[in-house]
Short mmCIF file of C-alpha atoms and ligand atoms in Angstrom, two decimals:
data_model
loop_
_atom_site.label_atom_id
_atom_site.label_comp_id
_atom_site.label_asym_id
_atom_site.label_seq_id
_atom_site.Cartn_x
_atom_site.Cartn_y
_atom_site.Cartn_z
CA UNK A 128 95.27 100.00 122.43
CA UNK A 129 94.47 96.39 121.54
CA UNK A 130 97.23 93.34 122.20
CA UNK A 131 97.39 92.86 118.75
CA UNK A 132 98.97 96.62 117.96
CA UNK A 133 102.33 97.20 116.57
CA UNK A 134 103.78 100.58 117.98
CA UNK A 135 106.73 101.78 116.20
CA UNK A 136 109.12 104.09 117.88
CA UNK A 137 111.11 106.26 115.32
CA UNK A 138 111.01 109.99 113.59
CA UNK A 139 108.95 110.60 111.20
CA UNK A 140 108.54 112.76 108.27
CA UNK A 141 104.58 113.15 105.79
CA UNK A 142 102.81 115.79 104.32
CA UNK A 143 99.21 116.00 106.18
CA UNK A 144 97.93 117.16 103.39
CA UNK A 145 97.83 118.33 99.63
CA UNK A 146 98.75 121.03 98.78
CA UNK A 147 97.90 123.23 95.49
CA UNK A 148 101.07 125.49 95.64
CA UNK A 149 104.70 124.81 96.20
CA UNK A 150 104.79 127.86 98.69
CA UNK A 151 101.97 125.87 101.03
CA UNK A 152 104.41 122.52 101.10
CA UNK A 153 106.11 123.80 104.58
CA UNK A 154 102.63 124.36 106.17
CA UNK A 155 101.85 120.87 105.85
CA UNK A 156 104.80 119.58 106.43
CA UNK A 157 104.99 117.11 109.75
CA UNK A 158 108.14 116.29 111.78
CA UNK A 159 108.24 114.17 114.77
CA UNK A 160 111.57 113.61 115.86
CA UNK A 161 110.79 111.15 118.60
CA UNK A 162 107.36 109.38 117.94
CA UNK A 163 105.49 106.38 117.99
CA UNK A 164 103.10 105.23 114.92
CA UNK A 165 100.73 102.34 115.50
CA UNK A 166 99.12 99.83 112.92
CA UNK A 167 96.21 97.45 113.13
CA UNK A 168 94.85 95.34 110.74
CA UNK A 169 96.65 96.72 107.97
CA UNK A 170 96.07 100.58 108.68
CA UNK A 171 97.35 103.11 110.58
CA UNK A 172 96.17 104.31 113.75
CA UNK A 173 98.04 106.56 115.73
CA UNK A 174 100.41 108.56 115.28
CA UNK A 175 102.07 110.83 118.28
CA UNK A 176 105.40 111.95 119.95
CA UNK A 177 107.04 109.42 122.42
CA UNK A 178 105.83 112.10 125.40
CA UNK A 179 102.16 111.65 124.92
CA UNK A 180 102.42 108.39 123.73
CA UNK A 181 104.32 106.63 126.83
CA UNK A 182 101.69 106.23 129.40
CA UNK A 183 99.10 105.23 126.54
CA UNK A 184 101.80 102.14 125.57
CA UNK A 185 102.44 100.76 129.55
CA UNK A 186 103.57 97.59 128.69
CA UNK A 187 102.69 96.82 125.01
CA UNK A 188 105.78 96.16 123.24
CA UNK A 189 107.55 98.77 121.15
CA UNK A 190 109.23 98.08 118.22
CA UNK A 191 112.26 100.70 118.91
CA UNK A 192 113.69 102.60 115.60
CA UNK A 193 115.24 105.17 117.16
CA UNK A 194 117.65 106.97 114.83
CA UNK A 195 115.52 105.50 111.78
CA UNK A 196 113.47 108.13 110.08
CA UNK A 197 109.93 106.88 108.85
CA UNK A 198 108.08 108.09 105.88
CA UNK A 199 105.55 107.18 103.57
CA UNK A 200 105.87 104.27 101.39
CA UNK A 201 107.50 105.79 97.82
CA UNK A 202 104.27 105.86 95.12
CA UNK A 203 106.07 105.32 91.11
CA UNK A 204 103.76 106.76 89.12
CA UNK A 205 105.02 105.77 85.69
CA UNK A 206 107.27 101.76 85.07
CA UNK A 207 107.49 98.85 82.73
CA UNK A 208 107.87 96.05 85.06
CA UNK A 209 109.25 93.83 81.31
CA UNK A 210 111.86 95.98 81.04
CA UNK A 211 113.71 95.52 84.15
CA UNK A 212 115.66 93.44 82.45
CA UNK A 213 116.99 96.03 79.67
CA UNK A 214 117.86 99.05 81.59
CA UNK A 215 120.89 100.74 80.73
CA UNK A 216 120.77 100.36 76.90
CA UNK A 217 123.14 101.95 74.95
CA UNK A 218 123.16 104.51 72.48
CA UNK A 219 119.63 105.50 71.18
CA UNK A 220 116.84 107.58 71.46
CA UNK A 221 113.56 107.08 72.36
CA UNK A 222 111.95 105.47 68.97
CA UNK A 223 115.36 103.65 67.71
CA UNK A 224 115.64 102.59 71.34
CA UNK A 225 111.68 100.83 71.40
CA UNK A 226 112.80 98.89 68.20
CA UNK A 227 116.29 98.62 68.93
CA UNK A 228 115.74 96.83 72.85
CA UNK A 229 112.74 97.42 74.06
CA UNK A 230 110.46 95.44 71.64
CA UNK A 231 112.67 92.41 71.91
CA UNK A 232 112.39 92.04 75.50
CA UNK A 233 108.55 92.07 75.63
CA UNK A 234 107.82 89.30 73.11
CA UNK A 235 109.44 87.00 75.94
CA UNK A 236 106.28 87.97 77.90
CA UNK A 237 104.07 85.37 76.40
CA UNK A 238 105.93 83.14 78.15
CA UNK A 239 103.92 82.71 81.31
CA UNK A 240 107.14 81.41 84.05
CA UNK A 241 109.26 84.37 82.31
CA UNK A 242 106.23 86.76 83.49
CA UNK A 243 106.08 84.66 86.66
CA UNK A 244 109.76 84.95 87.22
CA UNK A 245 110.49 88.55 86.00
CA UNK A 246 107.50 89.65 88.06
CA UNK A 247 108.75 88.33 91.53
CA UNK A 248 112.06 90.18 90.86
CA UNK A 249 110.55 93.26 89.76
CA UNK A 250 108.36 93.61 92.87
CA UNK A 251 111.89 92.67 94.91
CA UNK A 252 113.33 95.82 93.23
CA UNK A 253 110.42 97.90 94.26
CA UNK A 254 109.83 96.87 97.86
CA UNK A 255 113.61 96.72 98.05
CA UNK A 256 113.98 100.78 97.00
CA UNK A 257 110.97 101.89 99.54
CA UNK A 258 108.29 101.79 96.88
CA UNK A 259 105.11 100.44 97.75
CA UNK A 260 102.74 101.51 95.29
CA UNK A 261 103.39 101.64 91.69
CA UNK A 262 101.57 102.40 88.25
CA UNK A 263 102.82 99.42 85.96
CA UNK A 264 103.04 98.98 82.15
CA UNK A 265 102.64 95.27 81.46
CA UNK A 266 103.72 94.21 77.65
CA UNK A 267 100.79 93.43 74.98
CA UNK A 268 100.19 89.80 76.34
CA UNK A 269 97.31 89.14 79.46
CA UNK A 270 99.97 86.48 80.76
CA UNK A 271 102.32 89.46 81.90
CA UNK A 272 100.21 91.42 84.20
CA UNK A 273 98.47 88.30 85.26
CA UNK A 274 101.77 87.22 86.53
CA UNK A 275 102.20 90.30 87.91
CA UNK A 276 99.03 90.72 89.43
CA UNK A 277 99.11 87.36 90.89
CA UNK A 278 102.46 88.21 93.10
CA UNK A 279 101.29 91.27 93.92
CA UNK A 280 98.20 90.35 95.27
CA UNK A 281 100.49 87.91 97.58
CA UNK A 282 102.18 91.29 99.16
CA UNK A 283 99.14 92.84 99.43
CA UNK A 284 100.27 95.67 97.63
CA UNK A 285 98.72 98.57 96.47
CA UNK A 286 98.93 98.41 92.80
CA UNK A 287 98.03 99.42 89.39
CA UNK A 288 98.65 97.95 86.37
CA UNK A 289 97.65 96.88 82.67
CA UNK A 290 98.28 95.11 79.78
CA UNK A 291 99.69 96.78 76.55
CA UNK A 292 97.37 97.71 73.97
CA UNK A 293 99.34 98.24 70.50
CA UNK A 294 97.80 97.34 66.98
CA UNK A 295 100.59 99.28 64.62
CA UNK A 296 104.02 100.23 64.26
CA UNK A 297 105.47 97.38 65.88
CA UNK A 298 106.80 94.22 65.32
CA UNK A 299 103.93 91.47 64.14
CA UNK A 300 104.51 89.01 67.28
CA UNK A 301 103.72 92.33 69.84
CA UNK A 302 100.58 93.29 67.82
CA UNK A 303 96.62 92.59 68.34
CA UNK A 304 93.63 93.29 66.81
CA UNK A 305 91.26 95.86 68.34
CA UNK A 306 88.64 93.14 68.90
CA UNK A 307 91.31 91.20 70.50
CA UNK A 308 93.09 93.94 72.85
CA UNK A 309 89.51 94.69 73.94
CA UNK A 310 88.69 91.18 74.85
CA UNK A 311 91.71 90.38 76.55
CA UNK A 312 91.52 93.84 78.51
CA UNK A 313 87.67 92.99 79.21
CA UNK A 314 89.14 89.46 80.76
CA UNK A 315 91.82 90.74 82.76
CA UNK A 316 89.43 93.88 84.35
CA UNK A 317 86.83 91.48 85.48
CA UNK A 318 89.27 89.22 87.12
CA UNK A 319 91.57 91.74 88.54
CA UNK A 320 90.18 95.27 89.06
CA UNK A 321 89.12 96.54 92.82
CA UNK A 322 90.67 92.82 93.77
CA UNK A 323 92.29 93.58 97.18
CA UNK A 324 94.48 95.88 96.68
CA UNK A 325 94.38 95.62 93.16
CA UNK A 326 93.38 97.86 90.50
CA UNK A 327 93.35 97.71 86.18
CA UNK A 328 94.65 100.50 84.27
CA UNK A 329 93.96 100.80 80.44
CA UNK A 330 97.23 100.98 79.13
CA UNK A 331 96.87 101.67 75.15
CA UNK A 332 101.17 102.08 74.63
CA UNK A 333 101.21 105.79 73.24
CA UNK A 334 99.97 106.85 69.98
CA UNK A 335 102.15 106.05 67.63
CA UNK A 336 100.87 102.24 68.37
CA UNK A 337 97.35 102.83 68.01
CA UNK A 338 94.89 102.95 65.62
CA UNK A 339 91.87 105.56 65.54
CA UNK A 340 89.95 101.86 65.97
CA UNK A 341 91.86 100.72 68.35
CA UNK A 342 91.49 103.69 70.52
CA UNK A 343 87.62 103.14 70.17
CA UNK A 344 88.16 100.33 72.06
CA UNK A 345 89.96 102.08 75.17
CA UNK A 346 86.87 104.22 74.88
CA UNK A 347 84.40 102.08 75.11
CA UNK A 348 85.94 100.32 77.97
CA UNK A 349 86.26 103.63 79.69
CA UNK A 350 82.56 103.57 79.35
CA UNK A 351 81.84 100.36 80.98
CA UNK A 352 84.30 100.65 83.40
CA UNK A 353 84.33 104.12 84.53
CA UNK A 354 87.01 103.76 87.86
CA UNK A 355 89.74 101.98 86.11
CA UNK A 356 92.89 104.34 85.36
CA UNK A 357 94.35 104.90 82.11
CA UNK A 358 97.72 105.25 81.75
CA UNK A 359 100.07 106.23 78.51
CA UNK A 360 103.08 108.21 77.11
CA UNK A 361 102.39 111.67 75.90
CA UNK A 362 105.30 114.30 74.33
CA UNK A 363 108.59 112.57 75.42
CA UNK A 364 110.66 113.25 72.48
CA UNK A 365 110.16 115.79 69.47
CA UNK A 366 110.53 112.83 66.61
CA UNK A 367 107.70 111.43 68.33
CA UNK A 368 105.24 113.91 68.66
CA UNK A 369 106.18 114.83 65.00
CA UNK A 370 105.52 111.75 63.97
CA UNK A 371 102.03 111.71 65.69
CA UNK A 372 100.99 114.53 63.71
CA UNK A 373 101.84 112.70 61.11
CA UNK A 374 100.00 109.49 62.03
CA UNK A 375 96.64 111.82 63.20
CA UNK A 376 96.40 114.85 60.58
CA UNK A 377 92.90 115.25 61.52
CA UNK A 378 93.54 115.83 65.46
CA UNK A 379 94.48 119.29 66.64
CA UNK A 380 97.66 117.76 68.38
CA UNK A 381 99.27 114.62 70.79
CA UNK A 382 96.76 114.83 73.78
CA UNK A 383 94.01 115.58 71.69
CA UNK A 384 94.72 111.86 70.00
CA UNK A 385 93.55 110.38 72.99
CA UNK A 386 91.60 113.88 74.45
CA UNK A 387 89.33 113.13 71.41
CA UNK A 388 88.57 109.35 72.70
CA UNK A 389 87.53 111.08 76.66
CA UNK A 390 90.97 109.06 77.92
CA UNK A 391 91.90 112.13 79.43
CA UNK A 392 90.46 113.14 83.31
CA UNK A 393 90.62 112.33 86.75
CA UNK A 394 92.37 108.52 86.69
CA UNK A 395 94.53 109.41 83.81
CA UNK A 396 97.96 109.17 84.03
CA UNK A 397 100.28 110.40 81.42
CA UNK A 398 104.21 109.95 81.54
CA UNK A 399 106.96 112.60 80.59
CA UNK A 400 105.07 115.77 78.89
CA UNK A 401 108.13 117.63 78.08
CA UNK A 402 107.47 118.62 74.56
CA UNK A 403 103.38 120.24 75.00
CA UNK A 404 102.01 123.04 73.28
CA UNK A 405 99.88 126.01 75.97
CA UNK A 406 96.47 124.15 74.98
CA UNK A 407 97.55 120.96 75.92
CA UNK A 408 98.82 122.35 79.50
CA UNK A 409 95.10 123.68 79.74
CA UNK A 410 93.94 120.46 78.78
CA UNK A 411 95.65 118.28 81.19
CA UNK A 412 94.51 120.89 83.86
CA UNK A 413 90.83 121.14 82.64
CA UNK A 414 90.21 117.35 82.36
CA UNK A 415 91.84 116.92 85.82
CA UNK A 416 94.41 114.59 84.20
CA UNK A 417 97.97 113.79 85.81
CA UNK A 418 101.53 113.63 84.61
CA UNK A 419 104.16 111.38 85.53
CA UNK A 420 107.73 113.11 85.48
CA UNK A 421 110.39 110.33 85.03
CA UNK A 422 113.48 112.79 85.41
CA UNK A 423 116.33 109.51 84.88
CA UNK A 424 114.11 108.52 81.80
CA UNK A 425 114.38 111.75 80.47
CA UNK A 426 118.02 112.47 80.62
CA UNK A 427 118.81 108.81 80.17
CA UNK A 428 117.51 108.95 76.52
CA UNK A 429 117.55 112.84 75.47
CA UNK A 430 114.24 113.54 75.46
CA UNK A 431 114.09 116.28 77.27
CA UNK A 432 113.70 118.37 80.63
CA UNK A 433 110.24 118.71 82.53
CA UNK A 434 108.77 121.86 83.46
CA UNK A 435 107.83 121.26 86.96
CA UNK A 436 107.26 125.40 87.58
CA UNK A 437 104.81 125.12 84.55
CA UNK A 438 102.92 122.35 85.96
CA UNK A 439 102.17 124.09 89.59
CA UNK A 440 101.24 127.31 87.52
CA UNK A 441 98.86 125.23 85.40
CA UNK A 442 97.39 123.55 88.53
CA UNK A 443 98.39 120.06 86.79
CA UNK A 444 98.97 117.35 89.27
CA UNK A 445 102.22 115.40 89.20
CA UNK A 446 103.97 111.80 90.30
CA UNK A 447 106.94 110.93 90.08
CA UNK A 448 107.90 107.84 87.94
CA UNK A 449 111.39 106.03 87.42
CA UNK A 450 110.09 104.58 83.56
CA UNK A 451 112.41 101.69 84.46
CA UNK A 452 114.33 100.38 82.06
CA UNK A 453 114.11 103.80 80.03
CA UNK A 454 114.77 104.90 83.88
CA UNK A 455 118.24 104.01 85.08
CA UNK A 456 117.08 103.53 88.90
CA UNK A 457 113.77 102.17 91.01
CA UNK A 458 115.02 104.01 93.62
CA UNK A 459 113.06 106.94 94.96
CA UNK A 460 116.08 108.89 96.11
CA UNK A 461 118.14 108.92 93.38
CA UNK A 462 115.43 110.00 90.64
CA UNK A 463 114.53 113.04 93.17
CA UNK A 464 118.41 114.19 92.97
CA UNK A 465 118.02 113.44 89.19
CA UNK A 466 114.93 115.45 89.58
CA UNK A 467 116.61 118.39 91.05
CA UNK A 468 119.11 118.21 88.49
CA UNK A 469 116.65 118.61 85.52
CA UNK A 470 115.45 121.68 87.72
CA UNK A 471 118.52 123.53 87.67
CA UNK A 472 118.90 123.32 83.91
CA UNK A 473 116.20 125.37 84.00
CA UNK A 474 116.84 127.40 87.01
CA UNK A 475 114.49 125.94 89.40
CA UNK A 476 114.94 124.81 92.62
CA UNK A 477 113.30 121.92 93.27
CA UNK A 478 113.61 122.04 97.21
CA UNK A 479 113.51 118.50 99.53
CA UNK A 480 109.47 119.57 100.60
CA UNK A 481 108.79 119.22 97.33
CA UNK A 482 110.74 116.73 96.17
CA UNK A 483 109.29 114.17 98.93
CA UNK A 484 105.83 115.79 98.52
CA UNK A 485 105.78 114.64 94.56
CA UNK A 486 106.99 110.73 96.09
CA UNK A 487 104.42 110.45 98.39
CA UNK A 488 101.31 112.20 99.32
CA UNK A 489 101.61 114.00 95.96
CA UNK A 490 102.28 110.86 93.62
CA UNK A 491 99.67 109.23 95.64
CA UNK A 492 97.12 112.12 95.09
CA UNK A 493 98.22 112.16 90.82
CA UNK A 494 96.98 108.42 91.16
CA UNK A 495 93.87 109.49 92.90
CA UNK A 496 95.13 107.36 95.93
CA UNK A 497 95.42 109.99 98.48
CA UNK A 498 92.58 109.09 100.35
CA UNK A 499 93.81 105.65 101.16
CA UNK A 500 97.54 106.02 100.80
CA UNK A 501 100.34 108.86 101.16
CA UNK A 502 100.78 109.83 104.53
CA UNK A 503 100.36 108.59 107.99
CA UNK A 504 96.62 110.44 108.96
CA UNK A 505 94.49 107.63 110.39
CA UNK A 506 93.07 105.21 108.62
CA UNK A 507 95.46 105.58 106.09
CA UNK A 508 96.89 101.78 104.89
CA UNK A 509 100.23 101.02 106.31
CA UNK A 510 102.97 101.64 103.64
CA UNK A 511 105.85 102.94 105.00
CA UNK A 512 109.64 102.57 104.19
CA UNK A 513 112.01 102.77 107.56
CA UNK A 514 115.29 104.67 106.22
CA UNK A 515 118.68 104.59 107.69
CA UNK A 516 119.76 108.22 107.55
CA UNK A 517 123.47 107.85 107.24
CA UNK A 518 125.02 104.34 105.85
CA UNK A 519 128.08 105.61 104.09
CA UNK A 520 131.08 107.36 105.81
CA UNK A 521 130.20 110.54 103.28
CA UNK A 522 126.48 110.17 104.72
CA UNK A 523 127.29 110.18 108.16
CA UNK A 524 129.57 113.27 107.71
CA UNK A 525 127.19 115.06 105.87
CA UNK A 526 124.23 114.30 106.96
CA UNK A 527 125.31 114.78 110.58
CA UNK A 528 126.56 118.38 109.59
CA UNK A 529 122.94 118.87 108.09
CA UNK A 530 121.18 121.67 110.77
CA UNK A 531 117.73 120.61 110.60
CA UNK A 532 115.25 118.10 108.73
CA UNK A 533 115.16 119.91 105.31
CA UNK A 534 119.16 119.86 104.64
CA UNK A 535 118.76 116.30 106.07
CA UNK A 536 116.14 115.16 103.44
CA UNK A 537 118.46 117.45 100.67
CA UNK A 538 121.54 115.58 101.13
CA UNK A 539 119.06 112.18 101.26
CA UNK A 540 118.31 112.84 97.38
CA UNK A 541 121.32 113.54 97.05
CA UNK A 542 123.42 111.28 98.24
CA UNK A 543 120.88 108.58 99.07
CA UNK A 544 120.32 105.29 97.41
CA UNK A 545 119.20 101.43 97.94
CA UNK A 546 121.37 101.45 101.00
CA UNK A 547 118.94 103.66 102.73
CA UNK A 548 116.35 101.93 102.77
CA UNK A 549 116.68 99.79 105.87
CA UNK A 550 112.92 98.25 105.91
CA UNK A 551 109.73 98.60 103.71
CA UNK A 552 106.33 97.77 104.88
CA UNK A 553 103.06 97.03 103.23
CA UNK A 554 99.83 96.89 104.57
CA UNK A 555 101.35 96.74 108.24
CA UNK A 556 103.60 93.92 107.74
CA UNK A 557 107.61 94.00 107.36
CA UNK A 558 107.59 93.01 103.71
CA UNK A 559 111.49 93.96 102.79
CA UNK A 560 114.71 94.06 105.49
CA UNK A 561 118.01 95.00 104.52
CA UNK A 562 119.66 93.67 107.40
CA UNK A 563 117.74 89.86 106.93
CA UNK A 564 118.86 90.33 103.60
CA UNK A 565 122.72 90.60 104.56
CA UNK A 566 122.48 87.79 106.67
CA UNK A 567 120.95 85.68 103.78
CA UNK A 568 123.30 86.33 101.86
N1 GUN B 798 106.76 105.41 74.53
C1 GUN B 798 106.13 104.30 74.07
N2 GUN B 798 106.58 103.20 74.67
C2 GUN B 798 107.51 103.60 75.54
C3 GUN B 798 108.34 102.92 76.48
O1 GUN B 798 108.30 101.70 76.63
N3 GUN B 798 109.19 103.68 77.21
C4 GUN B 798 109.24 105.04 77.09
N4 GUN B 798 110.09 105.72 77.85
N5 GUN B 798 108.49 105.69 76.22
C5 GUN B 798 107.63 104.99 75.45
ZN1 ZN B 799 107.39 104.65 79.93
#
């Protein structure tokens, strides 16, 4: 133990490892009930129960958390940081909805103190909620996600995110050239990718936006940079994916729009997949590809209901992603009880292991994270979020009727929200407190 340690006293609750089938969730499941996790220099360290960790500690201070239970930081594999500011839109579906709200709001973004602004409140929202790790759709102009970037970087937060790429189908102030969206990209890679904690995702919008030409360009910078992520929309809503058939005649289907340009594979992320056909299912699982299920997204505008039994018989790896401001929450807990909802219309039960699997170690391994990020195994980096089990009179009854550490995390989804979420830590450092936050205000 060095002086400069932080011990943390607490229970805690991580996966140890991944896992490949739903029925192998409990086996790697880890509960301490009365532990203490230590952190140096950003990572973690130790991990053990209070029993074996006492005589270790003589003397070094002990941040106590007792009644506090400890996970890992919340991973949202799938959000549009511009569009915090129109969630909760009325009335429309997913493409009337884009033109209707959602295009509107992203021209502000070439307003550099906007992104500057937007961004710092965004990142509040997150770190607020438990998340510490995000995938992030900028809008079409470099200012946003250098904005974005630039406050992230000053959390030292683990984060991913990109600029739009869109050259059709939208209006003519949110549209580039191909020359130009691969410049611009080109910029904003060398300048921010593998910075820190920092990394780029290509971020082409979905189809219907690109060209054949523009995807070329993705492609190409693909090639040169081979580690960045890439990260689009693929089969939200049937209009959509008729309408890409439409726009592509000559591909076989959706994925194979961007299968065709070798965007599909290990770092690629694609959000909702509610509407595919078998071969695309084989395709996501052949290319190693990941999906992003954004359950309040999908019930918030119609599209549809995700087939998370599908996905573990395909061997397809899954986040979970709030697609704020198609999303209606950035909170964690609430989208997995909106998650467990879209289950049951289908008659599966998604249980709590899972659930908190798919936020953490299992978002973190769909961003091909999970070596640095997702649990607490040593050497992991220090993202953790420090919830209050019971805040509400209805919590306290309920939870402290809950028999043992499943039912507790059930009723958490449940019942849970921002109130929860007592403190949030990146990178070893107290980054978010709710009760400093009630005294400011
Ligand atoms: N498809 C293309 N753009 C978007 C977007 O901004 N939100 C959602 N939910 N789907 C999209
Ligand atoms: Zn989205």
């Amino acid at each position: 133990l060095s002086a400069t340690d932080t011990a943390i006293r607490a229970s805690f609750f991580d996966f140890t490892g991944v896992v490949d089938r739903p029925d192998d969730l409990a086996g790697q499941a880890r509960y301490l009930e009365d532990a203490v996790l230590l952190l140096r220099d950003g990572c973690l360290v130790g991990l053990d129960s209070w029993e074996n960790s006492e005589a270790m500690l003589a003397g070094h201070p002990v941040i106590d958390l007792r009644g506090r239970l400890i996970v890992p930081g919340f991973v949202d594999t799938h959000i549009h940081y511009p569009q915090t500011e129109m969630i909760g839109a009325f009335g429309e579906q997913l493409l009337e909805w884009l033109n209707h709200y959602t295009f509107p709001v992203e021209a502000q973004y070439h307003c550099p103190d906007h992104a500057a602004r937007m961004s710092a409140f965004f990142l509040h929202q997150l770190l607020s909620n438990g998340t510490t790790s995000a995938l992030v759709f900028g809008t079409v102009h470099p200012q946003s996600v250098e904005a974005l970037f630039s406050a992230a970087e000053a959390l030292n937060m683990r984060l991913i995110a990109g600029k739009v790429m869109m050259d059709r189908n939208a209006p003519d102030n949110l549209i580039e050239t191909p020359e130009q969206s691969y410049q611009q990209t080109r910029a904003l890679i060398e300048r921010w990718h593998q910075r820190g904690r920092l990394s780029y995702a290509l971020t082409p919008r979905f189809a219907p936006t690109s060209s054949p030409q523009l995807l070329e360009k993705v492609q190409q910078l693909r090639q040169e940079f081979p580690d960045t992520w890439l990260h689009t929309h693929l089969s939200e809503n049937p209009q959509e994916v008729a309408w890409v058939k439409e726009l592509f005649p000559e591909r076989e289907g959706y994925l194979d729009v961007y299968h065709h340009h070798q965007l599909t594979g290990r770092r690629s992320v694609f959000a909702h997949c509610l509407h595919l056909e078998e071969n695309e299912w084989q395709c996501l699982h052949d290319t190693d590809s990941s999906i992003a299920f954004c359950p309040t997204s999908n019930l918030f505008l119609g599209s549809g209901l995700f087939n998370l039994k599908r996905s573990w018989q395909q061997g397809v790896k899954v986040g979970i992603g709030t697609d704020v401001g198609a999303g209606t929450t950035f909170n964690m807990l609430q989208t997995l009880g909106e998650a467990y909802k879209v289950g049951q219309l289908q008659h599966y039960r998604l249980s709590a292991a899972e659930a908190f699997y798919h936020a953490t170690l299992g978002g973190a391994r769909a961003l091909d994270l999970d070596h640095v990020i997702g649990n607490f195994n040593i050497g992991k980096e220090a993202d953790f979020v420090v919830l209050d089990p019971a805040v509400s009179a209805l919590q306290q009854l309920r939870i402290g009727n809950s028999k043992d550490i499943w039912e507790k995390l059930f009723v958490l989804m449940t019942l849970g929200d921002d109130r929860n979420i007592a403190q949030t830590w990146v990178a070893g450092r107290p980054v978010w407190q709710r009760d400093a936050q009630e005294q400011a205000a």
